[in-house]
Each structure stands twice: as structure tokens, then as C-alpha cells.
CSV table of C-alpha atoms in Angstrom, one decimal:
chain,number,residue,atom,x,y,z
H,22,MET,CA,7.6,14.4,-16.1
H,23,LEU,CA,4.3,13.4,-14.5
H,24,GLN,CA,1.3,13.6,-16.8
H,25,ASP,CA,-1.2,12.5,-14.1
H,26,TYR,CA,-0.5,13.4,-10.5
H,27,PHE,CA,-1.9,10.1,-9.2
H,28,ALA,CA,-0.2,7.9,-11.8
H,29,VAL,CA,2.1,6.4,-9.3
H,30,GLY,CA,-0.7,5.3,-7.1
H,31,ALA,CA,-2.6,3.9,-10.0
H,32,ALA,CA,0.5,2.0,-11.1
H,33,ILE,CA,1.0,0.6,-7.6
H,34,GLU,CA,-2.7,-0.5,-7.5
H,35,GLN,CA,-2.5,-2.3,-10.8
H,36,ARG,CA,0.8,-3.9,-9.9
H,37,LEU,CA,-0.7,-5.3,-6.7
H,38,ARG,CA,-3.8,-6.5,-8.5
H,39,ASP,CA,-1.5,-8.4,-10.9
H,40,GLU,CA,0.8,-9.8,-8.3
H,41,VAL,CA,-1.3,-10.5,-5.2
H,42,GLY,CA,-4.9,-9.7,-6.2
H,43,ASN,CA,-6.0,-13.3,-6.1
H,44,ASP,CA,-4.8,-13.7,-2.5
H,45,VAL,CA,-6.7,-10.8,-0.9
H,46,ASP,CA,-10.4,-10.2,-0.6
H,47,SER,CA,-10.1,-6.6,-1.9
H,48,ILE,CA,-7.7,-3.9,-2.9
H,49,CYS,CA,-8.7,-0.4,-1.7
H,50,SER,CA,-7.3,3.0,-2.7
H,51,LEU,CA,-8.3,6.6,-2.8
H,52,PHE,CA,-10.1,5.9,-6.1
H,53,THR,CA,-12.1,2.8,-5.2
H,54,VAL,CA,-15.5,2.3,-3.6
H,55,ASN,CA,-14.6,1.3,0.0
H,56,ASP,CA,-17.7,0.1,1.9
H,57,PRO,CA,-16.7,0.0,5.6
H,58,GLU,CA,-19.4,-2.6,6.4
H,59,LEU,CA,-18.0,-4.9,3.7
H,60,LEU,CA,-14.4,-4.3,4.7
H,61,LYS,CA,-15.1,-5.3,8.4
H,62,ARG,CA,-16.2,-8.8,7.2
H,63,GLN,CA,-13.2,-9.4,4.9
H,64,ALA,CA,-10.4,-11.6,6.2
H,65,VAL,CA,-7.6,-9.8,4.2
H,66,SER,CA,-7.7,-6.5,2.4
H,67,LEU,CA,-4.9,-4.4,0.9
H,68,HIS,CA,-5.1,-0.6,1.2
H,69,ILE,CA,-3.1,2.0,-0.7
H,70,THR,CA,-2.9,5.6,0.7
H,71,GLN,CA,-0.9,8.6,-0.4
H,72,LEU,CA,1.2,10.1,2.4
H,73,PRO,CA,2.6,13.7,2.5
H,74,SER,CA,5.3,14.3,-0.2
H,75,THR,CA,8.6,16.0,0.2
H,76,PHE,CA,9.9,18.5,-2.4
H,77,GLY,CA,13.4,19.0,-3.7
H,78,ASN,CA,15.4,20.6,-6.4
H,79,ASP,CA,13.7,22.8,-8.9
H,80,SER,CA,14.8,24.1,-12.3
H,81,GLY,CA,13.8,26.8,-14.7
H,82,ASN,CA,12.9,29.2,-11.9
H,83,GLY,CA,10.6,26.7,-10.3
H,84,VAL,CA,9.0,25.5,-13.6
H,85,LYS,CA,10.0,21.9,-12.8
H,86,GLN,CA,10.5,20.5,-9.3
H,87,ALA,CA,11.4,17.0,-7.9
H,88,GLU,CA,8.6,15.6,-5.7
H,89,THR,CA,9.2,12.5,-3.6
H,90,GLN,CA,5.8,10.9,-3.4
H,91,ARG,CA,5.2,8.5,-0.5
H,92,TRP,CA,2.6,5.7,-0.6
H,93,GLN,CA,1.6,3.5,2.2
H,94,VAL,CA,0.6,0.0,1.3
H,95,SER,CA,-1.1,-1.9,4.2
H,96,LEU,CA,-2.2,-5.5,4.5
H,97,CYS,CA,-5.1,-5.6,6.8
H,98,PHE,CA,-6.0,-8.9,8.5
H,99,LYS,CA,-9.2,-9.5,10.5
H,100,SER,CA,-8.0,-10.4,14.1
H,101,PRO,CA,-7.7,-14.1,14.8
H,102,ARG,CA,-10.0,-15.6,17.5
H,103,SER,CA,-8.0,-18.7,18.4
H,104,ASP,CA,-4.4,-19.9,18.6
H,105,GLU,CA,-4.9,-21.9,15.4
H,106,GLU,CA,-6.1,-18.8,13.6
H,107,VAL,CA,-3.1,-16.9,14.9
H,108,ALA,CA,-0.7,-19.5,13.4
H,109,VAL,CA,-2.5,-19.3,10.0
H,110,MET,CA,-2.6,-15.5,10.0
H,111,ARG,CA,1.1,-15.3,10.9
H,112,GLU,CA,2.1,-17.7,8.1
H,113,ARG,CA,-0.2,-16.0,5.6
H,114,ALA,CA,0.9,-12.5,6.7
H,115,GLY,CA,4.6,-13.4,6.4
H,116,VAL,CA,4.2,-14.7,2.9
H,117,LEU,CA,1.9,-11.8,1.7
H,118,CYS,CA,4.2,-9.1,3.2
H,119,LEU,CA,7.1,-10.5,1.3
H,120,ARG,CA,5.1,-10.7,-1.9
H,121,VAL,CA,3.9,-7.1,-1.6
H,122,ARG,CA,7.4,-5.9,-0.9
H,123,LYS,CA,9.0,-7.9,-3.8
H,124,ALA,CA,6.2,-6.7,-6.2
H,125,LEU,CA,6.9,-3.1,-5.4
H,126,GLN,CA,10.5,-2.8,-4.4
H,127,GLY,CA,12.3,-1.5,-7.5
H,128,PHE,CA,9.1,-1.3,-9.5
H,129,CYS,CA,9.2,1.7,-11.9
H,130,PRO,CA,5.8,3.5,-12.3
H,131,PRO,CA,5.4,5.6,-15.5
H,132,ASP,CA,7.0,9.0,-15.4
H,133,ALA,CA,8.8,8.2,-12.0
H,134,LYS,CA,11.9,6.7,-10.7
H,135,PRO,CA,11.8,3.2,-9.2
H,136,LEU,CA,10.0,2.6,-5.9
H,137,ARG,CA,11.9,1.9,-2.7
H,138,VAL,CA,10.6,0.9,0.7
H,139,THR,CA,11.5,3.4,3.5
H,140,ALA,CA,9.5,2.2,6.5
H,141,ASN,CA,7.3,-0.5,7.9
H,142,THR,CA,4.7,-0.2,10.6
H,143,PRO,CA,2.8,-3.1,12.3
H,144,ILE,CA,-0.5,-1.9,13.9
H,145,LEU,CA,-3.1,-3.5,16.1
H,146,THR,CA,-6.2,-1.3,15.9
H,147,ASP,CA,-7.6,0.2,19.1
H,148,ASP,CA,-10.6,-2.1,19.0
H,149,CYS,CA,-8.4,-5.1,18.3
H,150,ARG,CA,-10.5,-6.0,15.2
H,151,PHE,CA,-7.6,-5.8,12.7
H,152,ARG,CA,-3.9,-6.4,12.5
H,153,ILE,CA,-2.3,-4.1,9.9
H,154,PHE,CA,1.1,-4.6,8.3
H,155,ALA,CA,2.0,-1.3,6.5
H,156,PHE,CA,4.9,-0.5,4.3
H,157,THR,CA,5.9,3.0,3.0
H,158,PHE,CA,7.2,3.2,-0.5
H,159,GLU,CA,8.6,6.3,-2.2
H,160,CYS,CA,9.7,7.4,-5.6
H,161,VAL,CA,10.9,10.7,-7.1
H,162,CYS,CA,8.8,12.3,-9.8
H,163,ILE,CA,9.3,15.5,-11.7
H,164,VAL,CA,6.3,17.9,-11.6
């Protein structure tokens, strides 16, 4: 049973720091200082965001309930300015996406069942400044 509602997010953040922290400029979450001006200048950042949960079976007249927490983990790359930079970004993004996925797929945060990936979403921001490769992970917790 969860002792800290945000424990899954904290465990994801720590796991990513351990596994890919040296290969990105920063790791941002709901509980880090995220300076937009600094983030705009970084080549690669990693962002962890909690998405809406779904709720399932309960027991004891609702005293305990299963909650499927969903967390989006996004690799954010500053947009390339030349064909050479595109090639470098593509290679680096491919490697980092797999490392993030392998670091989290099956990882078991405290007080939760193992994470599994349920979606991926590539995004080009409206102003074309960033390329984002986002994965959604979910796990079941008892609250």
C-alpha cells in the first residue's frame, strides 16, 4: 500500500538519474526547480509528468482501492539546425529512447507493481524549437 502518493514518480526520477543522468543536461519533474530560460538552452532534457490515473477494484467498503498511476517520461531535444545535427540527434535520440525504456520497463517502484509502457508520442513543438519523444508508463498501486 502506498505510503507516499508521489513515491512512484520519485522512484522513476531516481532510476533515470542512475541510468541516464550523465547523458542528459537535466532531469525535470513536478518536484524540481525548472527554469524555462535554462531549459530553452539545453540540448537534451528529460521530463517526468504525472498523467490522470484510473481507478479499479476496491475492498473493505472502499477503504482500499487500486489506482493505476500513469507517468509520462519525455526526452526533449533542442531542434537541429543542419542536416548533420539531424543525423546526430536521430542517433542520440534512438539510443536514449531505448535506454529510458529499458531502465523503466519492468522496474518496480516501492509499494507498487512493476511499470509497463503503454504509449509513445513523438512531438514537434508548435514553434519547432524542440523535438519530444514521450513514453507513458503505468503501474498499479493500492491506496
